[in-house]
Coordinates of C-alpha atoms in Angstrom, one line a residue:
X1 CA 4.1 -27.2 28.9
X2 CA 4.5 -25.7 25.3
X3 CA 1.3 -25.3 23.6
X4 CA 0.9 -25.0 20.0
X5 CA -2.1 -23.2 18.1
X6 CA -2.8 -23.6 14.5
X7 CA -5.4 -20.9 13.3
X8 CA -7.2 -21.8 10.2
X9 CA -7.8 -18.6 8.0
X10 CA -7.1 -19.9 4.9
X11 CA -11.2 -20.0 3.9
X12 CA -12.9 -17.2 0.8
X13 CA -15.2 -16.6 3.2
X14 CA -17.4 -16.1 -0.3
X15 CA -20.5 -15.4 2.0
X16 CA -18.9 -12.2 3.0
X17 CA -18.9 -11.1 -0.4
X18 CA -16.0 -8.8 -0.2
X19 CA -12.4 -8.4 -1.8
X20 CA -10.6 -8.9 1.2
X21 CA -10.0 -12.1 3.4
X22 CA -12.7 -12.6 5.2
X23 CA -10.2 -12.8 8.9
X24 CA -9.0 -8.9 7.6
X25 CA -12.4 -7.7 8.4
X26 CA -12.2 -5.5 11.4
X27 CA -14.3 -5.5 15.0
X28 CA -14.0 -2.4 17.0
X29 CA -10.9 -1.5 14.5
X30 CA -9.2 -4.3 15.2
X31 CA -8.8 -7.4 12.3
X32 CA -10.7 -11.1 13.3
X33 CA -7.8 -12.8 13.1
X34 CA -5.7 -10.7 15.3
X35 CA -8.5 -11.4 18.2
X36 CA -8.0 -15.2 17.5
X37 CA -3.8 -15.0 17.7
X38 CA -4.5 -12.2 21.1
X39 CA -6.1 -14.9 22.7
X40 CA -3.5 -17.7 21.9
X41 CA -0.7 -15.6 23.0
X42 CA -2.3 -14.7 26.0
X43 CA -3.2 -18.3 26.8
X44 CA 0.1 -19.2 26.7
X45 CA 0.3 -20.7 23.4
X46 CA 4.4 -21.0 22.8
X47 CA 3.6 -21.1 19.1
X48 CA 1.6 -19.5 16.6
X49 CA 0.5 -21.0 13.4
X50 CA -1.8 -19.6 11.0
X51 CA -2.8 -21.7 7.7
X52 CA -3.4 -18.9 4.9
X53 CA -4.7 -19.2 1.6
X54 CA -7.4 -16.9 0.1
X55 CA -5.5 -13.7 0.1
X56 CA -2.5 -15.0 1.3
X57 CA -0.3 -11.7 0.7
X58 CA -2.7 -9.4 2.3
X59 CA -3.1 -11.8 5.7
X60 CA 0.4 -12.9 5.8
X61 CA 1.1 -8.7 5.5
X62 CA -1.3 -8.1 7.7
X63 CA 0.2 -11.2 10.4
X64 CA 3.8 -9.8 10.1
X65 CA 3.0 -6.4 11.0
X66 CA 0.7 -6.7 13.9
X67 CA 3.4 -9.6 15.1
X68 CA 6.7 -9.4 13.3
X69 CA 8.2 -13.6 14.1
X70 CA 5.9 -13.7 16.8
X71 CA 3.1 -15.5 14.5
X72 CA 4.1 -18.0 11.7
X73 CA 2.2 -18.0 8.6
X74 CA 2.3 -21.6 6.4
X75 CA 0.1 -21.1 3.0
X76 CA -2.0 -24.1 2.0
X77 CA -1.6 -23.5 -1.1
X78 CA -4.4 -26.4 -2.6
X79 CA -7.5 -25.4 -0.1
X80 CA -8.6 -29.2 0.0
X81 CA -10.3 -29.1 3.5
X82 CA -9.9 -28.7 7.1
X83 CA -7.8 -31.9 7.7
X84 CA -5.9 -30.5 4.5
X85 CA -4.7 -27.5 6.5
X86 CA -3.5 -28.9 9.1
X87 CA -1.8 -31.6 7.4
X88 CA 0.0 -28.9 5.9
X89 CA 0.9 -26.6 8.7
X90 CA 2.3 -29.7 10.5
X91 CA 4.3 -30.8 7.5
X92 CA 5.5 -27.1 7.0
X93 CA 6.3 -26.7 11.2
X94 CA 7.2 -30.2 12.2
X95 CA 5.4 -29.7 15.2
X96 CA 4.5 -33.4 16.7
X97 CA 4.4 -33.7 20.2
X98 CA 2.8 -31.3 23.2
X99 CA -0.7 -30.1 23.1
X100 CA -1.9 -28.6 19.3
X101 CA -5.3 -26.5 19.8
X102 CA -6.6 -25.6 16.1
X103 CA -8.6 -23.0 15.9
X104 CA -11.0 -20.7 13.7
X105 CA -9.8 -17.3 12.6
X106 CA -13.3 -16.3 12.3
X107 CA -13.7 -16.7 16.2
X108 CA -13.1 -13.2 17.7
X109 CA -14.9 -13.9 20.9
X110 CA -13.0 -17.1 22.2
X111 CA -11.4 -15.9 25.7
X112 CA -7.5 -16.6 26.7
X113 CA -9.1 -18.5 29.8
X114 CA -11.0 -20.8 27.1
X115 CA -8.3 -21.8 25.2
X116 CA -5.8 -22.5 28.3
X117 CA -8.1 -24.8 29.7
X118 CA -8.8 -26.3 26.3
X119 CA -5.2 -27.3 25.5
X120 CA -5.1 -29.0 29.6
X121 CA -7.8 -31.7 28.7
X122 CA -5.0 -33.2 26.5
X123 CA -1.7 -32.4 28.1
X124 CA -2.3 -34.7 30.7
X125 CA -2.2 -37.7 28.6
X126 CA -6.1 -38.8 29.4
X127 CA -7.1 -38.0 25.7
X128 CA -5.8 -37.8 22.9
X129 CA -8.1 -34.9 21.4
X130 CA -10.5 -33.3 22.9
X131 CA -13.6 -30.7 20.8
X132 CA -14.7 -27.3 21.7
X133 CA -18.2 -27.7 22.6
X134 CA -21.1 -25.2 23.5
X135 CA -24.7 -25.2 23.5
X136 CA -26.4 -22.2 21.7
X137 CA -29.9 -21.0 22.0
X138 CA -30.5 -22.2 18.2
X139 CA -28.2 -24.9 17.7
X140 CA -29.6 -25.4 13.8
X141 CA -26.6 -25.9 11.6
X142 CA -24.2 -27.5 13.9
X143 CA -22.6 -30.4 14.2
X144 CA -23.9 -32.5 17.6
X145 CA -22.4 -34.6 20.0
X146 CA -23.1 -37.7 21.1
X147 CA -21.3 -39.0 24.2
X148 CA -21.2 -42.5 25.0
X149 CA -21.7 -43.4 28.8
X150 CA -18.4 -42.8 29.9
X151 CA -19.0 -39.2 28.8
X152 CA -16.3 -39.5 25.6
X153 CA -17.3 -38.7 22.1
X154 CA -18.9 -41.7 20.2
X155 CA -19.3 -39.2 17.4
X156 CA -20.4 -36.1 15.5
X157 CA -23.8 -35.8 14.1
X158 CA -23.9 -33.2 11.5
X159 CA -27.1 -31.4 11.2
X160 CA -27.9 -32.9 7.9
X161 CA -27.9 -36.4 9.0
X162 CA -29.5 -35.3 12.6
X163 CA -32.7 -37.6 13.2
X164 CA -35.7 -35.2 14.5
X165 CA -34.7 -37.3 17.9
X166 CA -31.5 -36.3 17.5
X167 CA -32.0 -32.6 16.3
X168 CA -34.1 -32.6 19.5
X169 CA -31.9 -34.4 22.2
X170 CA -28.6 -33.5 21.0
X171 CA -28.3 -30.1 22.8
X172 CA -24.0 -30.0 23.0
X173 CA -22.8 -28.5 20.0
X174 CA -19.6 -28.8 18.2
X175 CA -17.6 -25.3 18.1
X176 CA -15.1 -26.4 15.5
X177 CA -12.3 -26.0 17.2
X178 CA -9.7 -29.5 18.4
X179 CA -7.1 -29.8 21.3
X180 CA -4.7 -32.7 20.0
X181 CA -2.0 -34.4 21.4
X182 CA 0.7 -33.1 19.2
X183 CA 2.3 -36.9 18.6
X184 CA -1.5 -38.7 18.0
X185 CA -2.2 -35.8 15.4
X186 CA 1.0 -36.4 13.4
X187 CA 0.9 -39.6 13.7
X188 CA -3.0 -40.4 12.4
X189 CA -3.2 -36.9 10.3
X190 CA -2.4 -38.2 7.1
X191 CA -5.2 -41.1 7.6
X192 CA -7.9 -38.5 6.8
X193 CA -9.6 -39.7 3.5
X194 CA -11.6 -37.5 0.9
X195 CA -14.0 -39.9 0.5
X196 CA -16.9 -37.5 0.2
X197 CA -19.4 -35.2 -2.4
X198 CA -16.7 -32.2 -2.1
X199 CA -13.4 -34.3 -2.5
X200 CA -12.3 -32.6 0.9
X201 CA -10.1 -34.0 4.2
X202 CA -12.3 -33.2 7.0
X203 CA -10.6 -32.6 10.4
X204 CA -13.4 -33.4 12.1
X205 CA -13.1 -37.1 10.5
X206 CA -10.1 -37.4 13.4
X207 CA -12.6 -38.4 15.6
X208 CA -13.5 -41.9 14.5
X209 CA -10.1 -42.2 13.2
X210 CA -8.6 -41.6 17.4
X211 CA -11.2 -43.9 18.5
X212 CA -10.7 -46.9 15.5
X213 CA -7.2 -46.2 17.2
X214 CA -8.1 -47.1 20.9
X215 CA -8.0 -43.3 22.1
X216 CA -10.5 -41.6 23.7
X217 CA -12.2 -37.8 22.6
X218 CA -12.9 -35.9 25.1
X219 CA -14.9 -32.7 25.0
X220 CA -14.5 -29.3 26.5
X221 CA -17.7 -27.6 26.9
X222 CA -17.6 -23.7 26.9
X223 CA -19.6 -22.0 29.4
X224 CA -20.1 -18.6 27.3
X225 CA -21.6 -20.1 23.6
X226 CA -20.8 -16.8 22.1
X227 CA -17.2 -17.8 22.4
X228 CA -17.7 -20.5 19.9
X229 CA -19.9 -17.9 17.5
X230 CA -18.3 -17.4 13.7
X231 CA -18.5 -15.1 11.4
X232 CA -19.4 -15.6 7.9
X233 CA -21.8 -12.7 6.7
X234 CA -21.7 -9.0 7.1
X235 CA -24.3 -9.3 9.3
X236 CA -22.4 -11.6 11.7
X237 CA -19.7 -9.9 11.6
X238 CA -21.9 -6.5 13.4
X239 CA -23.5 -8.7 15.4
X240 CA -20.3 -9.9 17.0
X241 CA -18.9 -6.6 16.9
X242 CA -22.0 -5.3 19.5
X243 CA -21.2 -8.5 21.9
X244 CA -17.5 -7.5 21.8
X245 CA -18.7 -3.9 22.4
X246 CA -21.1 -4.5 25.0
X247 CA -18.6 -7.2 26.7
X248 CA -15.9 -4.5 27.1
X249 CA -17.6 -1.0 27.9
X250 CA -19.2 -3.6 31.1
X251 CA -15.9 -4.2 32.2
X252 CA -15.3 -0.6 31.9
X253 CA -18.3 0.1 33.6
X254 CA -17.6 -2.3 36.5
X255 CA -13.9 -0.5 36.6
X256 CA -15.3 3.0 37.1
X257 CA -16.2 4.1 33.6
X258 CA -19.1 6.1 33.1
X259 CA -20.8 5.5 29.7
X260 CA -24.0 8.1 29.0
X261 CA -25.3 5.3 26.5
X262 CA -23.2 1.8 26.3
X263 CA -24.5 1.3 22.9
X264 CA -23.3 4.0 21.2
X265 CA -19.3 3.7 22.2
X266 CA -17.1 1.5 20.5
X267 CA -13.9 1.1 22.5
X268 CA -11.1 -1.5 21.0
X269 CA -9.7 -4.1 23.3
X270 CA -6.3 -2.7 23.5
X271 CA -8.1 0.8 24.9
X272 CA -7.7 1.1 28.6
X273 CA -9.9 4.5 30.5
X274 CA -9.3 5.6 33.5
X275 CA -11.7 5.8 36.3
X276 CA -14.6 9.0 36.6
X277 CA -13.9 9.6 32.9
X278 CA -17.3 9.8 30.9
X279 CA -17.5 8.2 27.7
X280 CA -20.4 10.4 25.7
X281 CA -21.9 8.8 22.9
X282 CA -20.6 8.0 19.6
X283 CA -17.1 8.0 21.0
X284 CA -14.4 5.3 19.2
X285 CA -11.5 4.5 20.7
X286 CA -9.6 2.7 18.3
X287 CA -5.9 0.9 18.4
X288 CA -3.6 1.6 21.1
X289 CA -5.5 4.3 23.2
X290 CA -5.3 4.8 26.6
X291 CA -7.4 7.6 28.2
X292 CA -6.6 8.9 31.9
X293 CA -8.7 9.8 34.7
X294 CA -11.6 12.0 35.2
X295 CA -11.7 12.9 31.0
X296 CA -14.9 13.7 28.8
X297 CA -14.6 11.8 25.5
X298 CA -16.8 13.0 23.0
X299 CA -19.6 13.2 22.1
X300 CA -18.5 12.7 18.7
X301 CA -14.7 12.0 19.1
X302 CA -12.8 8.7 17.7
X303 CA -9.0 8.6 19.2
X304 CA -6.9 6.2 17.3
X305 CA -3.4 5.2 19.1
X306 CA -3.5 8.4 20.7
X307 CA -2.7 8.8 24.9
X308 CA -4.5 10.8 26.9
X309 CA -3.8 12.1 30.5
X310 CA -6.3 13.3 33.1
X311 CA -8.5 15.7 33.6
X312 CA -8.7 16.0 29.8
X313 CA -12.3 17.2 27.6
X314 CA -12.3 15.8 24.0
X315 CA -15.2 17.2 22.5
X316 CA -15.8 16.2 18.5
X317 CA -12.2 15.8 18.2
X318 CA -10.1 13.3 15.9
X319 CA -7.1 12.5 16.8
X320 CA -4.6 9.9 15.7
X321 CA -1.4 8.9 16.7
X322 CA -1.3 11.8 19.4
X323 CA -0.5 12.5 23.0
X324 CA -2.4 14.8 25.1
X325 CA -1.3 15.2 28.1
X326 CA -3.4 16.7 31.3
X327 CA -6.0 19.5 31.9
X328 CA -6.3 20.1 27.8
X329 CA -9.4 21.1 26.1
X330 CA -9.9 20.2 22.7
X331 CA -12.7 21.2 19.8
X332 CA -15.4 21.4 19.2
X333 CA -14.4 19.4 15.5
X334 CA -10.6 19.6 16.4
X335 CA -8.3 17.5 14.1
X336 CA -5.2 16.3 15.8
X337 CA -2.6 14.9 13.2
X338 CA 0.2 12.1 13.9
X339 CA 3.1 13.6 15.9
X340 CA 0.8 16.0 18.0
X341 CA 1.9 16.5 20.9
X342 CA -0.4 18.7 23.4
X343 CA 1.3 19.6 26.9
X344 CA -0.6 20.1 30.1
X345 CA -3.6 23.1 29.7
X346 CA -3.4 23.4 26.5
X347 CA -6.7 24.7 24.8
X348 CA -7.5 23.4 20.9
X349 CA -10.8 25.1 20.1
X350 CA -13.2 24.7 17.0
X351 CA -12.1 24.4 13.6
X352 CA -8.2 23.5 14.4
X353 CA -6.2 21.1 12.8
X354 CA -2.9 20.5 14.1
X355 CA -0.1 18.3 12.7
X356 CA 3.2 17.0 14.2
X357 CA 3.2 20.2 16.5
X358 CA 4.1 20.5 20.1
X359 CA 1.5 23.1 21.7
X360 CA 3.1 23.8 24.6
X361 CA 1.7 24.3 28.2
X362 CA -1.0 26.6 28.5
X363 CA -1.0 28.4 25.3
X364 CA -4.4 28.6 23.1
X365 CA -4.9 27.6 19.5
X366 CA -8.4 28.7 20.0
X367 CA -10.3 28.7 16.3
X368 CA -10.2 28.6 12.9
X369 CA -6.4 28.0 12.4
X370 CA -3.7 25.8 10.9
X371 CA -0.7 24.1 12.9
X372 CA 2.0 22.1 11.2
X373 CA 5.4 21.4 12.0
X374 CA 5.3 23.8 14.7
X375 CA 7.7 23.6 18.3
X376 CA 5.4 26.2 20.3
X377 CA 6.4 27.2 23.7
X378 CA 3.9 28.0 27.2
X379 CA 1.1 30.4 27.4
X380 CA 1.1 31.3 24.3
X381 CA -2.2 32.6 22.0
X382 CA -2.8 32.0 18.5
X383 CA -5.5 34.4 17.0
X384 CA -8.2 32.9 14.8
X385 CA -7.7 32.1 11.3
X386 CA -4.0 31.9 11.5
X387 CA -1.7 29.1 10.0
X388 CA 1.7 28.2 9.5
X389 CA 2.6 27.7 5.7
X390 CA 4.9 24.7 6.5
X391 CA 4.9 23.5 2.3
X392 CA 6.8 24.8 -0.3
X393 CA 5.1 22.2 -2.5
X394 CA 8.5 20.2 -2.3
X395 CA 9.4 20.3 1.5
X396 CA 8.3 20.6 4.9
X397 CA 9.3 23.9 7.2
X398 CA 9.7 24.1 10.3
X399 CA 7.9 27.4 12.6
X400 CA 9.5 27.6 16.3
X401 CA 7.3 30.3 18.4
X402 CA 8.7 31.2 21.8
X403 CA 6.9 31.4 25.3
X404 CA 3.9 34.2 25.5
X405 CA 4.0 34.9 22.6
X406 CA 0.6 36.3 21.0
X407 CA -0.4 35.8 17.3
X408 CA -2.3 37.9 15.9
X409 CA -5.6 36.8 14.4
X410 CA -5.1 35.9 10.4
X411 CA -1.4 35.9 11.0
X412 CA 0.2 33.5 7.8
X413 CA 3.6 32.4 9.0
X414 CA 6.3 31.2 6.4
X415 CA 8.0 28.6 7.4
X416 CA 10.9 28.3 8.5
X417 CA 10.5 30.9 10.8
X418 CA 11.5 31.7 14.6
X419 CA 9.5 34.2 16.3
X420 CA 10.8 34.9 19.7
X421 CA 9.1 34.8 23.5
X422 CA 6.9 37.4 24.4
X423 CA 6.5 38.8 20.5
X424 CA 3.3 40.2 19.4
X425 CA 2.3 40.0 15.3
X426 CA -0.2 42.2 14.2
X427 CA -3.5 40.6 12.4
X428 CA -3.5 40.0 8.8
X429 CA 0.5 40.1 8.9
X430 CA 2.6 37.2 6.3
X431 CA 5.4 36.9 8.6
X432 CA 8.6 35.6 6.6
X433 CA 11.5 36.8 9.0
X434 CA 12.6 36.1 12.3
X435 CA 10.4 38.0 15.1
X436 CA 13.2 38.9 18.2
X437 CA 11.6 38.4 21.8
X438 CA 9.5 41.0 22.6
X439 CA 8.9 42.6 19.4
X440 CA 6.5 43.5 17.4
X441 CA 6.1 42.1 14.2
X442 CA 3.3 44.0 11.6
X443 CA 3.4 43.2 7.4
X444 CA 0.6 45.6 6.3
X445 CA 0.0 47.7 3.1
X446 CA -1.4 51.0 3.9
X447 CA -5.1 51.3 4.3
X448 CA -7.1 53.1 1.4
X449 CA -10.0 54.7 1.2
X450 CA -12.0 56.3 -1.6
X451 CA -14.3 58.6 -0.8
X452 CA -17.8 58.3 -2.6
X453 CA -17.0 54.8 -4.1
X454 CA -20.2 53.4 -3.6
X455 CA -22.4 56.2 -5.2
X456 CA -20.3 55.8 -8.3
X457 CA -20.2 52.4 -8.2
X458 CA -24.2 52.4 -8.1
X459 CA -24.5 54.6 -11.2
X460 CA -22.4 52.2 -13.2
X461 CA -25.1 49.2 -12.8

C-alpha cells in the first residue's frame, strides 16, 4: 500500500514571534518539522510532501539537508488556507489515488504507530476520509465532533459556534489532521469555497463536501491526546519539549538507564544509552549520539553527534562531532572539537580542549593544555599548560608524537612537527624541530640571577 503524507508548514506562526519558521524551532535539538516527516517515514509513508511558505528558503534548506530527495518540498506560494495547500501540493505532485494523511508540522509528538493506523481507516475503501481525533483535558478551542448514529461524522463544530450543550457534550476533539482517499481528495479538492470573513479554503470544509457526495468520514480517535498537541507560542513549544523529554528518558529508564533526576536531562530522539550508564543532571545529548554501557554522563556535559563506548566518565565535558571510545575519562570542563578521536583509556582532564586529534590509547592530556591537529600515539603524557601551535594565521599544521612519549609541562610545539616514541621535552621548551625516539628535547635560555635586585628595586619606589 503506498501512503502519501502531505505536511502543512507553510503557516508565520506570528504567535511565536520570532524570525524563523515557526516548524525550524527545535525540541531536544531537533527541528518540529523533522519530528513530523520521522514519524511519516517511519509509518511507512512512501512519500513525503511538505507545503512551505513562510520562510520557504530556510525550511526547504533545512528539509534537503536533514533528507536530501527523501522529503519533497512544493511552496504555496499565495497562503490562502488549509484546503489551499493542499490543493497545491496535489497539483504540484499529481498524487490522486492511495491513502493521503495531511498533517501538521507543528505536531512533534504524533507517534509512527498513530499515523500507520491512521492512513488504514481509508485504504480499505470504507471511507473516504477519515479525522484525527482526541479528547484533551481542556478541549476549549477546538473544533468538536458530532457523530451521527452510525458513529460517522455529521460534522465539525468549531468552538465559536459550540452551543453551551454542545461545548459540554462534545468531548471528541478534532486534531487537525485528515486521512483521504488519494482519488476522492483530487477529485472534490478543488470544490472548497472561500466563502468566509478571511477569504480562505478551509480543509476541514472536505467534510460536508464527502458527505453532500454520498461518502462517509470516519474518525480515528488517538489514545495519547498529547499526540494531537500543537505548538504555537514559546511557551508551547517548552511545554512539549518536557513531554518529549519525559516520554524518552522513561523509555530509557525502563531499558536500564539510570537518570539521578529525569527532569534535568534532555536526551534527543536519535540518542540511544546503553544499559547501567548514569545520566547526571543537566546532561544534553543532542543529534546523533549514542552512548555505551556502564558510562557517567555529566553532570554538566552536552554531547552532540558524538559516540561513546563503555565504561566511559564524561564529566562537564562538550563534545561535538567526536568518538570516544572505552575506559576514557574526560574533564572536568573538557572541550572536545569535531574530528576528535579518543582511543580506549585515554584520560582528558580539566581545562583541555582538543580539536581533530587522535589521543591515542592510554596516554594523558591531563590539564590546562591545547590539542589540534595532533596524531598522538599510546601511553603517552602531556604536561600541563602545553599546546600545539597548529596556525600560522594562513594554514593548519600538523604535530605527530610517537608512543610514550612525555611532554613536558608548558611545552609549545610548532607545528609541523614529529617528535619521536619514547622522547622526553623539557618544561617551558618551543619545540620547532623534529624530536628522534628517545631523545631529549630542551629549548631554554640560561637562567639569570641578580643578586640584591629586590633591595634596589625597593629604594627606587
Amino acid at each position: 500500500m503506498d501512503v502519501t503524507a502531505i505536511i502543512m508548514a507553510a503557516g508565520e506562526g506570528t504567535r511565536m514571534k520570532s524570525n524563523h519558521a515557526k516548524v525550524s524551532h527545535k525540541i531536544l535539538g531537533k527541528p518540529m518539522i523533522c519530528w513530523v516527516a520521522d514519524a511519516a517515514l517511519r509509518a511507512g509513508c512512501n512519500r513525503i510532501v511538505v507545503v512551505i511558505g513562510s520562510h520557504a528558503d530556510e525550511v526547504r534548506a533545512l528539509l534537503t539537508g536533514a533528507y536530501g530527495d527523501a522529503v519533497e518540498c512544493v511552496e504555496q506560494t499565495e497562503r490562502l488556507g488549509t484546503g489551499h495547500a493542499v490543493r497545491v501540493a496535489l497539483e504540484a505532485t499529481g498524487i490522486n489515488k492511495g491513502p493521503v494523511v495531511v498533517l501538521n508540522g507543528d505536531l512533534p509528538l504524533i507517534q509512527p504507530g498513530t499515523i500507520a493506523s491512521f492512513a488504514q481507516t481509508v485504504a480499505e475503501g470504507g471511507s473516504a476520509a477519515a479525522v484525527l481525533t482526541m479528547t484533551p483535558p481542556d478541549p476549549f478551542g477546538y473544533g468538536r465532533i458530532q457523530l451521527d448514529g452510525a458513529g460517522a461524522v455529521e460534522r465539525i463544530v468549531e468552538q465559536k459556534d459550540c452551543t453551551p450543550e454542545q461545548a459540554a457534550s462534545l468531548l471528541e476533539c478534532n486534531a487537525g489532521c485528515y486521512a483521504f482517499d488519494g482519488a476522492q481528495l483530487a477529485a472534490h479538492i478543488g470544490e472548497i469555497g472561500c466563502d468566509n470573513a478571511q477569504g480562505e479554503y478551509y480543509l476541514p470544509d472536505m467534510v460536508e463536501i464527502l458527505k453532500s457526495a454520498g461518502q462517509t468520514v470516519s474518525i480515528y480517535h488517538c489514545d495519547d491526546y498529547r499526540e494531537g498537541l500543537g505548538v504555537n507560542s514559546r511557551a508551547q513549544l517548552a511545554e512539549l519539549t518536557a513531554i518529549a523529554r519525559d516520554r524518552i528518558n522513561n523509555r530509557l529508564m525502563a531499558e536500564g538507564v539510570t537518570f539521578i533526576d529525569p527532569a534535568q536531562a534532555w536526551i534527543g530522539p536519535d540518542a540511544a544509552i546503553g544499559r547501567d550508564t548514569v545520566v547526571w543532571p543537566q546532561t544534553h545529548l543532542i543529534g546523533a549520539c549514542v552512548v555505551g554501557e556502564d558510562c557517567q554522563l555529566g553532570p554538566n556535559t552536552r554531547l552532540t553527534d558524538t559516540r561513546v563506548g563503555d565504561g566511559c566518565s564524561l564529566d562537564e565535558t562538550v563534545a561535538i562531532d567526536v568518538v570516544v571510545e572505552n575506559d576514557v575519562t574526560c574533564g572536568p570542563r573538557a572541550y572536545l572539537r569535531p574530528g576528535t578521536h579518543l582511543l580506549d583509556g585515554a584520560h582528558v582532564g580539566t581545562h583541555v580542549e582538543i580539536k581533530k586529534s587522535t589521543i591515542g590509547e592510554g596516554s594523558k592530556v591531563p590539564h590546562l593544555s591545547y590539542i589540534g591537529d595532533t596524531t598522538m600515539g599510546a601511553g603517552v603524557n602531556i604536561g600541563a599548560g602545553s599546546i600545539t601551535c597548529n596556525y600560522d594565521g594562513k594554514n593548519k599544521h600538523a604535530t605527530v608524537i610517537g608512543d610514550r612519549t612525555f611532554i613536558g609541562s608548558d611545552t609549545m610545539m610548532v607545528a609541523p612537527v614529529h617528535i619521536g616514541s619514547d622522547a622526553i621535552t623539557g618544561a617551558g621548551g618551543t619545540i620547532t624541530k623534529d624530536v628522534p625516539d628517545g631523545a631529549l628535547a630542551i629549548e631554554r635560555t640560561e637562567q639569570r640571577i641578580v643578586e640584591g635586585y629586590t633591595e634596589r628595586r625597593r629604594a627606587r619606589l
